Each structure stands twice: as structure tokens, then as C-alpha cells.
Coordinates of C-alpha atoms and ligand atoms in Angstrom, one line a residue:
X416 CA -13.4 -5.0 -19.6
X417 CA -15.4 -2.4 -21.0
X418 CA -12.5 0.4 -20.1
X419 CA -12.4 2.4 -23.6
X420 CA -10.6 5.0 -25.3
X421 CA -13.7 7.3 -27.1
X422 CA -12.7 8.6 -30.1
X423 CA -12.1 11.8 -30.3
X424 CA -15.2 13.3 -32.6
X425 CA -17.9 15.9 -32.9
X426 CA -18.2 17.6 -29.0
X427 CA -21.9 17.3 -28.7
X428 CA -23.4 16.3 -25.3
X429 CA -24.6 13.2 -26.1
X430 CA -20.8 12.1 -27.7
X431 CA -18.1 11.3 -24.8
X432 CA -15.2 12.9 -24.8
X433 CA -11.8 11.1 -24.9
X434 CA -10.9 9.4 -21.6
X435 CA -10.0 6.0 -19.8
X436 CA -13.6 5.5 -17.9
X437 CA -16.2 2.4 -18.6
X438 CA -19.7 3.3 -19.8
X439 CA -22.2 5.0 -17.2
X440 CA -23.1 2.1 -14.5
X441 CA -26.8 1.7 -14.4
X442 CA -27.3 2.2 -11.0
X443 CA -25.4 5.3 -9.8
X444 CA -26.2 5.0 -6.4
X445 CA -25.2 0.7 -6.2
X446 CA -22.1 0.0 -4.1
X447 CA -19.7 -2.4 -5.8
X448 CA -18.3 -4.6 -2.4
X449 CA -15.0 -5.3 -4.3
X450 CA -14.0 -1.9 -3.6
X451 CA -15.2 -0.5 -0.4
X452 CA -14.5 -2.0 3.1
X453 CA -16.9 -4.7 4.4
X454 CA -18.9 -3.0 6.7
X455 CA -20.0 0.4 4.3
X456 CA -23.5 -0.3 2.9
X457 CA -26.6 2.7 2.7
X458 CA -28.6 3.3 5.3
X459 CA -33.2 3.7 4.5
X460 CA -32.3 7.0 3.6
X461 CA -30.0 6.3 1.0
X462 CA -26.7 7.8 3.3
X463 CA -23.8 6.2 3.1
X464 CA -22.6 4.0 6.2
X465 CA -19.9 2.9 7.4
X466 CA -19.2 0.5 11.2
X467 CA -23.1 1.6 11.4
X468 CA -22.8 5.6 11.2
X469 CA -23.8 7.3 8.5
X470 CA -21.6 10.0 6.7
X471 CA -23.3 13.2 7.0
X472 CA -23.1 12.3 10.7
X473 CA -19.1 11.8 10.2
X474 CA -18.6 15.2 8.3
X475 CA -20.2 17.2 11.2
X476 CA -18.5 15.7 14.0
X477 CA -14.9 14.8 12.1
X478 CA -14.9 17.4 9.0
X479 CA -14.0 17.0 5.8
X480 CA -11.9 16.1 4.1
X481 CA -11.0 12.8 6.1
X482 CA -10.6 9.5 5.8
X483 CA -12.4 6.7 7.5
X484 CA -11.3 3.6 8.5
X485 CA -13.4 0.4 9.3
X486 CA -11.8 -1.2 11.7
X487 CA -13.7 -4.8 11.6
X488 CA -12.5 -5.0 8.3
X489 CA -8.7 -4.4 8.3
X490 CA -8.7 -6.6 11.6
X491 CA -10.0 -9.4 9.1
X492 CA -8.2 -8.5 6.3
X493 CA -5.1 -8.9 8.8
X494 CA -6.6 -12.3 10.0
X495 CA -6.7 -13.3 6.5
X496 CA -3.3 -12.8 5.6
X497 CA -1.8 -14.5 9.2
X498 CA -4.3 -17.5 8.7
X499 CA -3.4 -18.2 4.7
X500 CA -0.4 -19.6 5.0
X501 CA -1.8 -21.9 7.9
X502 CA 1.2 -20.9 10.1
X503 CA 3.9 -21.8 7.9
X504 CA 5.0 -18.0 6.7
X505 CA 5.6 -14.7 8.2
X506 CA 3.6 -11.7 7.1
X507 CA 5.0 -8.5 7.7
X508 CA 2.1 -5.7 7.2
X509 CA 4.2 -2.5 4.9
X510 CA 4.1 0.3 6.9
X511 CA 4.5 2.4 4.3
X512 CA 1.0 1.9 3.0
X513 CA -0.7 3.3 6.6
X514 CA 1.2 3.5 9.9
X515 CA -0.6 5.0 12.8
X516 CA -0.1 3.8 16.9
X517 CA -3.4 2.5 16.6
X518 CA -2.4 0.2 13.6
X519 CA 0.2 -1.0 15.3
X520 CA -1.7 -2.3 18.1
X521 CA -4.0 -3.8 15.7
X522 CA -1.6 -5.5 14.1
X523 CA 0.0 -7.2 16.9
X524 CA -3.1 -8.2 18.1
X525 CA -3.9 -10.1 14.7
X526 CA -0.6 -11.6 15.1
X527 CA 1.3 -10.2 12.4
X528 CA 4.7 -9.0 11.9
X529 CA 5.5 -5.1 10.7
X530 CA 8.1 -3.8 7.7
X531 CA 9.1 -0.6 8.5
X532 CA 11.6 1.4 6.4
X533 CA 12.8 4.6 8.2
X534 CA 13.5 5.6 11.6
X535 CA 10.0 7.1 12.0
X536 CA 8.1 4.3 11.3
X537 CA 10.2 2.5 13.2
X538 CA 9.7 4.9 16.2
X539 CA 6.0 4.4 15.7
X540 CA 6.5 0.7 15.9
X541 CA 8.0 0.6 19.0
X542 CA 5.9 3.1 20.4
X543 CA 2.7 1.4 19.9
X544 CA 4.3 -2.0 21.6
X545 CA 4.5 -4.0 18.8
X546 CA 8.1 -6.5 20.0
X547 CA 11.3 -5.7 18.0
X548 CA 11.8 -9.0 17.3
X549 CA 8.8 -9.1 15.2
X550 CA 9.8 -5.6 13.1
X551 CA 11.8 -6.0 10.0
X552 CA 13.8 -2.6 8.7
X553 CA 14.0 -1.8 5.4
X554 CA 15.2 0.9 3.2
X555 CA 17.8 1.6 0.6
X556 CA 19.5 4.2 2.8
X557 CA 19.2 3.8 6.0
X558 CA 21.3 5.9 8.4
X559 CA 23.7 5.1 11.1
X560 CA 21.6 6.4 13.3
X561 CA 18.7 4.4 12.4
X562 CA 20.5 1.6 11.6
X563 CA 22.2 1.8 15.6
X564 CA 18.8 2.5 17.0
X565 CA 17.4 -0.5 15.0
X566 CA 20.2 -2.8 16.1
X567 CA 20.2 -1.7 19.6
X568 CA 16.2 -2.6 20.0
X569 CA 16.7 -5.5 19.0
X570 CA 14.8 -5.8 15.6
X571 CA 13.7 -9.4 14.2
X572 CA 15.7 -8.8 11.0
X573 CA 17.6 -5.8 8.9
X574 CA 17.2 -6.3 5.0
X575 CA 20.7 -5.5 3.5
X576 CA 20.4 -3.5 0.5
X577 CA 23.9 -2.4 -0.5
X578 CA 27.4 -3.3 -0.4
X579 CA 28.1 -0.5 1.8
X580 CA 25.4 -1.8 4.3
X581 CA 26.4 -5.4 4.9
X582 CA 29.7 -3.9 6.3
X583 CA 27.9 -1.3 8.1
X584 CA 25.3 -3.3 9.8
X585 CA 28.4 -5.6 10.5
X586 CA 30.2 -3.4 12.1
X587 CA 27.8 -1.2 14.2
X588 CA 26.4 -5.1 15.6
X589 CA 29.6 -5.7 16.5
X590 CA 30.5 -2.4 18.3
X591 CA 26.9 -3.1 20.1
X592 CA 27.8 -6.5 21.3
X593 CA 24.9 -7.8 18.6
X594 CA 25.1 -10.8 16.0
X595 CA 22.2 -9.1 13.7
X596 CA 19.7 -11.5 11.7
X597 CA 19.5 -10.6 8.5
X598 CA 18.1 -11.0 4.6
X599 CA 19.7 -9.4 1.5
X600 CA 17.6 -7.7 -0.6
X601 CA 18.5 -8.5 -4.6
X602 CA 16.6 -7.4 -7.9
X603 CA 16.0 -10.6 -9.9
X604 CA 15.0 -8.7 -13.0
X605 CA 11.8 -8.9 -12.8
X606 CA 8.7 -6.4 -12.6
X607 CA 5.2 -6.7 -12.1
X608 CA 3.0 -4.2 -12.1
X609 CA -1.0 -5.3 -12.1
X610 CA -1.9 -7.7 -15.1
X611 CA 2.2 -7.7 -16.7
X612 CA 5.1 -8.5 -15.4
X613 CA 8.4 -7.6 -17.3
X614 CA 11.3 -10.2 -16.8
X615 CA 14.9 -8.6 -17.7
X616 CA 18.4 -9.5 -17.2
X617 CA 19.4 -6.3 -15.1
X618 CA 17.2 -4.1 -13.3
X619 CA 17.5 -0.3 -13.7
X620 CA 16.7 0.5 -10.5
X621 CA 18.0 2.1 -6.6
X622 CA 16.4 -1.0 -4.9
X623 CA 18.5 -4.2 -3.9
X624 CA 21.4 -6.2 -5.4
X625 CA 21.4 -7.5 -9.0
X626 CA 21.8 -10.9 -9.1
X627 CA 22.9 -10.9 -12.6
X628 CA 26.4 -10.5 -13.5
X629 CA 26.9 -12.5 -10.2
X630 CA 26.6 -9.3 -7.4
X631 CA 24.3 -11.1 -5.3
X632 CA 26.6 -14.1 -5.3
X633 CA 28.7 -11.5 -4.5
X634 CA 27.1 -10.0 -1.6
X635 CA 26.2 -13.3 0.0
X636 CA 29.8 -14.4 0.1
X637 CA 30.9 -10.8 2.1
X638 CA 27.9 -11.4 4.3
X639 CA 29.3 -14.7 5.4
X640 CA 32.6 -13.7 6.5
X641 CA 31.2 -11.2 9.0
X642 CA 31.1 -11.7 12.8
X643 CA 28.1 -8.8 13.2
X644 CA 25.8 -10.5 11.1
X645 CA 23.7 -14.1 10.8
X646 CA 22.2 -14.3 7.2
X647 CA 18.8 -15.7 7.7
X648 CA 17.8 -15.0 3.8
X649 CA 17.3 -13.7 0.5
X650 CA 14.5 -11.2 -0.2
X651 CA 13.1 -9.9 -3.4
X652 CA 10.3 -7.6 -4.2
X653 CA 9.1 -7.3 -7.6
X654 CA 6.7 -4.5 -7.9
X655 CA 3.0 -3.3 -7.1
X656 CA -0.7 -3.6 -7.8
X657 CA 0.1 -7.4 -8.8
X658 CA -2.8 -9.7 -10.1
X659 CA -0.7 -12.1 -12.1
X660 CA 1.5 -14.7 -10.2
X661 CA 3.6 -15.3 -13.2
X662 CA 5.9 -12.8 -12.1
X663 CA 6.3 -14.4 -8.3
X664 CA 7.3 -17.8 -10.6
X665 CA 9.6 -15.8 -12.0
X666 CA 11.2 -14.4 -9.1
X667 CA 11.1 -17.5 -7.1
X668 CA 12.8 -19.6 -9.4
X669 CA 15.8 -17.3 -9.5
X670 CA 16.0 -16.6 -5.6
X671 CA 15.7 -20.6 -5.3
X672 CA 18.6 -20.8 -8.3
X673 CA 20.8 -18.3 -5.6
X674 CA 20.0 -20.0 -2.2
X675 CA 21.0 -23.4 -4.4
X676 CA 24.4 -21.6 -5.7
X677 CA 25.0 -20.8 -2.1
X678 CA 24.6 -24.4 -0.7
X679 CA 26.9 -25.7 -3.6
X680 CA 29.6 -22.9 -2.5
X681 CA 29.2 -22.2 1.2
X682 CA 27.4 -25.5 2.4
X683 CA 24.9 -23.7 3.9
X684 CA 20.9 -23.8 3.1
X685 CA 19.6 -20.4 4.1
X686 CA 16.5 -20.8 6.3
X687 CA 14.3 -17.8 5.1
X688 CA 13.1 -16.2 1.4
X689 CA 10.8 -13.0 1.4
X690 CA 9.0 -12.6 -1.6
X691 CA 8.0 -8.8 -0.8
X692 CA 4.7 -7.5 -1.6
X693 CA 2.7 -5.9 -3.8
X694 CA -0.6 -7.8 -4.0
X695 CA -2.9 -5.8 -5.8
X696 CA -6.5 -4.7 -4.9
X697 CA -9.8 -3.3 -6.3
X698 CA -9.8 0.3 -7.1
X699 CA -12.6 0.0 -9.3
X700 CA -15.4 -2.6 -10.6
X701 CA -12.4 -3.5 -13.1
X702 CA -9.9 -5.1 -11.0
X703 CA -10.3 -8.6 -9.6
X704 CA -7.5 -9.2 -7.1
X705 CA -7.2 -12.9 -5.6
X706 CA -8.1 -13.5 -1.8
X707 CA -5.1 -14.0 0.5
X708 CA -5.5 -17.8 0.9
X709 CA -5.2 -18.5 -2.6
X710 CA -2.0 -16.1 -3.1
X711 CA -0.6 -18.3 -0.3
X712 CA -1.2 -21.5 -1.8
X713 CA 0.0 -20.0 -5.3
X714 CA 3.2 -19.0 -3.5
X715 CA 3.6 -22.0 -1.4
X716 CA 3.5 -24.2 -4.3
X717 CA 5.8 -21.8 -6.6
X718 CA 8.6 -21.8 -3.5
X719 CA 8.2 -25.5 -2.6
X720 CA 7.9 -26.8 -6.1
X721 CA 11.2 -24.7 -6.9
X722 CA 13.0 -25.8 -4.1
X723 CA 12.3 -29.9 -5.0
X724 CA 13.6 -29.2 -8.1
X725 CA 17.1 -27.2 -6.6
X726 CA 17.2 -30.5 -3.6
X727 CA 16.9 -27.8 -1.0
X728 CA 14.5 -27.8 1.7
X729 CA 12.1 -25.4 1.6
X730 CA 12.5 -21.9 3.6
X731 CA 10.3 -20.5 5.5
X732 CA 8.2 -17.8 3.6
X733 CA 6.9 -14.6 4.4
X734 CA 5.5 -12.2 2.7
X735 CA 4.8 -8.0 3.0
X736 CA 1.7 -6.8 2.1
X737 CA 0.9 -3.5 2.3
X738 CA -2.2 -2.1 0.2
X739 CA -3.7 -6.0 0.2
X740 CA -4.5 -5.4 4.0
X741 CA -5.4 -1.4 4.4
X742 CA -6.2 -0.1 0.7
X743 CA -9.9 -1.4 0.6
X744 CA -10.2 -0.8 4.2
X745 CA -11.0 3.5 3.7
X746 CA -12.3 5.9 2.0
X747 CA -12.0 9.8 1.9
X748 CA -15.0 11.8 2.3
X749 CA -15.1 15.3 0.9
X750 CA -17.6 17.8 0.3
X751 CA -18.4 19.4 -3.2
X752 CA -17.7 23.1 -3.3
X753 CA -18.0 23.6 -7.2
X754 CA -19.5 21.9 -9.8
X755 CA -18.3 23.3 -14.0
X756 CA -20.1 21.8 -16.7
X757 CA -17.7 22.1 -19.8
X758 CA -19.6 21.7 -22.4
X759 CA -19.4 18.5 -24.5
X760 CA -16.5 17.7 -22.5
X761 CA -17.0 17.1 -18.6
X762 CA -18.4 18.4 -15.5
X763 CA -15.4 19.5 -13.3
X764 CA -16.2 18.6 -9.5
X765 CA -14.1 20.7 -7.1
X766 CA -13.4 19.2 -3.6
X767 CA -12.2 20.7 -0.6
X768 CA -9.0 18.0 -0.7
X769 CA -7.0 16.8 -3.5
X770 CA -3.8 15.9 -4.3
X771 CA -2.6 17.0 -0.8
X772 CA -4.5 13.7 0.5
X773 CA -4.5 11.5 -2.6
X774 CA -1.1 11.9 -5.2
X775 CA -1.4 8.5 -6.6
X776 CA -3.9 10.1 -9.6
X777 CA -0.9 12.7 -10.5
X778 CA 1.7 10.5 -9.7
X779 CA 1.1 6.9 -11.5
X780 CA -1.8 7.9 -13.1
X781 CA -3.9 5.7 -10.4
X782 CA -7.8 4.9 -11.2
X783 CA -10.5 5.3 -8.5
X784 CA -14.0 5.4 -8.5
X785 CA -16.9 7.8 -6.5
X786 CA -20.2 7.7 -5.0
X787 CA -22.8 10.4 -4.1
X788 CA -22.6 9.8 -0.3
X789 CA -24.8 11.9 1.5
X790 CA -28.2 11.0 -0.3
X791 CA -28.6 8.8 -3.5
X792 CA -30.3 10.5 -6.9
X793 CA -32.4 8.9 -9.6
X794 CA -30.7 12.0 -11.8
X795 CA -28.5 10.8 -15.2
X796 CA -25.1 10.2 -15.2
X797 CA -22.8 13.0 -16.0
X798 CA -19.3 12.7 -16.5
X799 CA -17.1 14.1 -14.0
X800 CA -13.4 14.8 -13.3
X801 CA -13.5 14.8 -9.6
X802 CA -10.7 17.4 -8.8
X803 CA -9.0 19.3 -5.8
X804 CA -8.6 22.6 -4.0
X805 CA -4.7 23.4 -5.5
X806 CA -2.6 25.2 -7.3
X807 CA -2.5 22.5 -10.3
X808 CA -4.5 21.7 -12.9
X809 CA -3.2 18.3 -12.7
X810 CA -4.3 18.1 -9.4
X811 CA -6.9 15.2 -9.8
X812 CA -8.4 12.6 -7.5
X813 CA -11.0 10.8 -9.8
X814 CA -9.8 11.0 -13.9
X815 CA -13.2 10.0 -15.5
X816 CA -16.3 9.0 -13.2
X817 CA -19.6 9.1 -13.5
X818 CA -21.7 11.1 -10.7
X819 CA -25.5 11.9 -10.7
X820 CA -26.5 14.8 -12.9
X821 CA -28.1 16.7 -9.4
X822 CA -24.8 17.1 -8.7
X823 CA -24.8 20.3 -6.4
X824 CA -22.6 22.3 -3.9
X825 CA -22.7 20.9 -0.4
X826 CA -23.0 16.8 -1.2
X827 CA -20.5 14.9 0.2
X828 CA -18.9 12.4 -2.3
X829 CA -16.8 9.4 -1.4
X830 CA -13.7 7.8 -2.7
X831 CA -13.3 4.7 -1.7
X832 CA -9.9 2.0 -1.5
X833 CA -7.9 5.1 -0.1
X834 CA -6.9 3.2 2.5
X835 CA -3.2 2.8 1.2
X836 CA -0.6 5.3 0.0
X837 CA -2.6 8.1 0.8
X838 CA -2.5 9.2 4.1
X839 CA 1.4 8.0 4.5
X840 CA 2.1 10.6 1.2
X841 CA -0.1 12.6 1.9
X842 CA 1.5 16.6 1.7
X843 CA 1.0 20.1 2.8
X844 CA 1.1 21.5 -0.4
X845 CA -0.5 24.9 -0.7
X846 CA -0.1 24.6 3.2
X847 CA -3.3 22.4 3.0
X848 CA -3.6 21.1 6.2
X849 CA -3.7 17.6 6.3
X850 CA -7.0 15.1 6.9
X851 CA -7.2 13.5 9.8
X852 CA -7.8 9.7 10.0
X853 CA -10.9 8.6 11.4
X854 CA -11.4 4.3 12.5
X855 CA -15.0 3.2 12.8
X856 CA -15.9 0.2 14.3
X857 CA -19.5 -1.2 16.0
X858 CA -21.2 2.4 15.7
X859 CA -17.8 4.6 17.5
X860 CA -16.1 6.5 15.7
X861 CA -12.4 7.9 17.0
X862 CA -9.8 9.7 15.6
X863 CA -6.6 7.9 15.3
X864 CA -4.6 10.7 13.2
X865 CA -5.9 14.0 13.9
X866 CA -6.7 16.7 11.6
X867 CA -3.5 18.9 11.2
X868 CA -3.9 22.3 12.6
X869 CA -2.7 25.9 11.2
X870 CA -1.0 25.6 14.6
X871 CA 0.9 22.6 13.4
X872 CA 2.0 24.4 10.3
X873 CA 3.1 27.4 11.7
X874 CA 5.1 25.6 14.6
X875 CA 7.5 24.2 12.3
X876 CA 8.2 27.6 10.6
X877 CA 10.8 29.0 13.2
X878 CA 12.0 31.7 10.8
Ligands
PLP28 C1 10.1 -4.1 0.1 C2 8.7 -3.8 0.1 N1 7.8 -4.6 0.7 C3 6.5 -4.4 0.7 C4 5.9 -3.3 0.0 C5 4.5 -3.1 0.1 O1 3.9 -3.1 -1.2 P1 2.3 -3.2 -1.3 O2 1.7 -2.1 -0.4 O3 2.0 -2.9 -2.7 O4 1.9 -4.6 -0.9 C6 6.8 -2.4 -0.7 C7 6.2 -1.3 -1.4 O5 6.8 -0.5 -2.1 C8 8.2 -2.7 -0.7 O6 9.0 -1.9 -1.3

């Protein structure tokens, strides 16, 4: 990894300032397949393409800034993950990462199964046709209303995440006339994030049930006793952007050591564990995530290997990526409006977007690279901040990158893995209207989440 700290020295322009980039890639224009989707290649003329159409194409019939989808490759990246396993796990795509009506449909066409975590995404579920029973609801919070409309259509499983809820999924089942599958969610003290993962004895955080100091136990016996309910499982989730399978190991071992504890005190061998997701992907050249078969196989032989060792026979898996299936599967497309050499520092590229369509740069310090999109240049590198349009000058989409030297006004540049987390937090922030989402596939392009309007704004401001 040639990622580097510079020091901090003499601010001459050929010295680089302080900053978390790797040194100038010798072919600007060269698209690294790791991060962008499968079908985005240049076209004679050196334009970006993606599903066959090329970008400047895009920006006059769809606008910038937006994001594109290609279509062919979250379809396969959706195949991937249902195939892995060979048929013996669940995979619930994580809505949270992109949920549209047309990703529904896609989904349940590829055969896979959908997380959703509020009443919204839920709504969107069921209004694209994707079958209840193959929708599990999540959240630490959910509300009686959500909870009741979840119940009463009939969804495949409810994941328990507090005391209070056991007894109130219970009890508005049983007012239904419902016996409600469901999985407790505990925190096994452990979390990954990308290359680390941290194991603990408690975790600090809102999500799930500690098992330590025996809560889960806890939560499993209550569980039990209740008419409304049918425990199917245990689920954990241990972080995000994982490469290393370590921490899975981790978790598994102590979700086995629970379902074991529950056979030796209740007699009965729970028939599910959901090991969450998290799976990371490549944002840039650095990161070198694992394809889904061999996660599968990792986690197969973690689970089965645990369970062997506990005498229990092994659950069924499944599994909830999110990122894994739509992060590498977009990019955002945005036009240059300023370019601001600071001397011996960096050149400061303004877009017309920003952290109104990507947050993950302010909020976890995210990495992500960028391309010249609309032509390619033989110029020199120069290093670039790509920033946005608002009212914060931490408002960043690209930290350190390097960009052609030609620079100029009017280029479109592209961002590419934007697929995830983007579009779902995107805001209105300044009352920047927000991009719409754009799915290419075989040379057609359509909108699938239109551009927002001032229209849209101003109809929610009743005042
Ligand atoms: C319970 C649960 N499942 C799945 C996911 C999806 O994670 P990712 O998109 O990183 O795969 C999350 C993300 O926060 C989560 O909280």
C-alpha cells in the first residue's frame, strides 16, 4: 500500500502537501475494474461509458449531478451472492444501502430476500411486489405502527432488538391473531471495521442485546414463554467495510456458544443464525475485498466447524449484504464549475453536488477516487480536493486525488462505488435538490429516482 502521510515541509510545487492519497497513478485516464461497475469502460473517443452510452450523452439528457446505475452488473452482483452459498443460506439485500421500486423488482427476480429497517422501506418493499414472507424488519426502534403494519403483512421474520420489543411484538401478534417468526439481535462484542476487527467484552453501543453479563440468555428465555412469537434465531452484526473474516470467527463462535447454552437449558436447537453484513468493497485501487463465493465458503466453514465442536446441527445461514451488492454498481457524475490552484498545497475542484449526495467523506472520513469523464488528457497530474457546492468547508467528496492538470470548467468528472450509502443519505442541505438515480442497461437509460424538484421542496413547506 503506497497510501502515505507526506511530511509536512517546504510548500514548493514540486513538494506534496500533507494528506492520505497514493502517489500520482501513471495513467490518469486508466480505469481500475475493482472499483467501477462491470460494464463502464471508454469509448474511441476517450468518453466514459457506461451499459454502452457515453456520459456526456447522460449529462444532457439526465443532468448533473446524478448517479448512474448499471443494471447488468447489480443483477450479477445479486446472482453472485444467491448462488455462493449453493442454496444453503438466505441473503437478504440491506436496503439501507439503495432502495428504489425498481431494486426491488430486481431483487426478487435474482431471487433474493430484502432487510428493511423502517416503515418506509418497508412500504417500498411491498410496493414493488417483493412477498412479505421474504422481507425481514429491522431497526432498533421500531414503532407500533410499523411494527402492526409489519406483522399484519405477514413479514418472513422481525429481528428483536430490545427487551421492550420481544413483549411488544408478542403482544401486538397476538392481538393480530399472528404467531411471528422471529431472530434476536445481540452484540457479541465484537467490531470490524475494514482490515481490524476489535473483540470486547461489552459493547457500547444502541444496537442489539449484549450477550455478556448473560442479557441475551436473558432475552431468549422471555422470548420462549411468549404465545405471539416463534424464535427462529440469533442474529449478530458486527460492523462495516469488512475485509478480514477473523472477526466473523469471532462472532460465530459466540452466537454458536449461545444457541449451545440454549439447547442445554431449553432443549431446543434454534434453526437459523444471521451473521449481518458488512462485506466491504473497493473504493479505491487500495482495497481488495473477497468475491461472494469465497465469503460463503469462509462463513460456511466458520458456522459449521463451530457448530461440530458445540454437538449442534448446523443452522441455516443467511447473510445481509448491503454495499457488497450496490456500492461498485454506480457512480455520480458531476460537472466542474471551479477549478482553485492553492499554491504548493492543492487545486480545489468545485462540483455542482457535494455532501448533499455523498456524506460518507464528512461523516467517516470515507476514501473515493475520480476520473476525467468526458474526454481523457495526456496533461500532469495535479492534486485535487474534489469538493461541493455548500455551505461547509468540510463539505468534501474526494479528500486527495489526482486529476489531469487541463483541468477546466465544464468537464464532467466521475466518482465511482457510489452506489451505496449515498443516495439513501443523501440530504437537502442548503435546499440542494437532490440527484436523481439513473439505471443503464444494454444502451437505455431510465430514471428510476427522479431528480427532486423546487416544486418538491416547496410542497412540503406548508407554513
Ligand atoms: C443489521 C444490518 N444488516 C446489514 C447491514 C448492511 O451493511 P453493509 O451495507 O455494510 O453490507 C447493516 C448496516 O448497517 C446492518 O445494520
Amino acid at each position: 500500500m503506497s497510501r502515505s502521510a507526506h511530511p509536512a515541509g517546504p510548500r514548493h510545487a514540486d513538494v506534496l502537501p500533507e494528506g492520505h492519497y497514493s502517489a500520482p497513478p501513471t495513467d490518469l485516464n486508466a480505469l481500475d475494474s475493482k472499483v467501477w461497475a462491470e460494464t463502464v469502460t471508454r469509448d474511441e473517443d476517450g468518453v466514459l461509458t457506461v451499459g454502452g452510452i457515453d456520459v456526456k450523452r447522460l449529462a444532457e439528457e439526465f443532468g448533473t449531478p446524478a448517479y448512474f446505475l448499471d443494471e447488468q452488473d447489480f443483477r450479477a452482483r445479486a446472482r453472485a451472492w444467491r448462488t455462493a452459498f449453493g442454496g444453503d443460506a438466505d441473503v437478504f439485500y440491506a436496503g439501507k444501502a439503495f432502495l428504489s421500486r425498481a431494486v426491488v423488482r430486481w431483487l426478487h427476480e435474482e431471487g433474493l430476500n430484502l432487510d428493511v429497517c423502517s416503515g418506509g422501506e418497508l412500504a417500498t418493499a411491498l410496493s414493488a411486489g417483493m412477498p412479505a414472507e421474504r422481507i425481514a424488519f429491522h431497526g432498533n426502534n421500531k414503532s407500533v405502527a410499523e411494527i402492526r403494519r409489519a406483522v399484519e403483512a405477514g413479514v418472513g421474520r422481525i429481528v428483536l432488538d430490545s427487551f421492550q420489543e420481544i413483549v411488544r411484538v408478542a403482544h401486538i401478534a397476538q392481538e393480530l391473531g399472528r404467531r411471528q417468526r422471529v431472530q434476536i439481535r445481540i452484540t457479541v462484542g465484537v467490531e470490524a471495521h475494514t482490515h481490524e476487527f476489535i473483540a470486547t467484552a461489552h459493547e457500547d453501543q444502541k444496537f442489539g442485546i449484549p450477550l455478556a453479563g448473560g442479557q441475551a440468555a436473558e432475552a431468549v428465555r422471555r422470548a420462549l414463554k411468549l404465545d405471539g412469537i416463534e424464535l427462529i434465531g440469533i442474529h449478530s452484526h458486527i460492523g462495516s467495510q469488512i475485509f478480514d473474516m477473523s472477526g466473523f470467527e469471532v462472532a460465530a463462535h459466540r452466537v454458536v456458544g449461545l444457541l449451545k447454552d440454549i439447547r442445554d437449558e431449553h432443549g431446543v436447537e434454534l434453526p437459523e443464525i444471521d451473521l449481518g453484513g458488512g462485506l466491504g468493497i473497493a473504493y479505491t485501487s487500495d482495497d481488495d475485498p473477497r468475491e461472494p463465493h469465497e465469503i460463503a465458503k469462509a462463513l460456511t466453514e466458520i458456522v459449521t466447524r463451530e457448530c461440530e465442536a458445540a454437538r449442534l446441527a448446523t443452522p441455516r445461514i443467511s447473510v445481509e449484504p448491503g454495499r457488497a451488492v450496490v456500492g461498485p454498481t454506480a457512480f455520480t457524475l458531476y460537472e466542474v464549475g471551479t477549478v482553485k490552484p492553492l499554491d504548493g498545497l492543492r487545486t480545489y475542484v468545485s462540483v455542482d453536488g457535494g455532501m448533499s449526495d455523498n456524506i460518507r467523506t464528512a461523516l467517516y472520513d470515507a476514501e473515493y477516487s475520480v476520473v476525467l469523464a468526458s474526454r481523457v488528457s495526456d496533461a500532469e497530474p495535479m492534486l485535487c480536493r474534489v469538493v461541493g457546492k455548500h455551505c461547509e468547508s468540510g463539505d468534501i467528496v474526494v479528500k486527495d486525488a489526482f486529476l489531469p492538470g487541463d483541468l477546466a470548467p465544464g468537464d464532467l468528472i466521475a466518482v465511482p462505488a457510489t452506489g451505496a450509502y449515498c443516495r439513501s443519505m443523501a440530504s437537502n442541505y442548503n435546499h440542494v435538490l437532490r440527484p436523481p438515480v439513473v439505471a443503464v442497461r444494454d444502451g437505455e437509460a431510465r430514471v428510476i429516482v427522479r431528480r427532486e424538484t423546487e416544486e418538491d421542496l416547496l410542497r412540503l413547506d406548508v407554513g
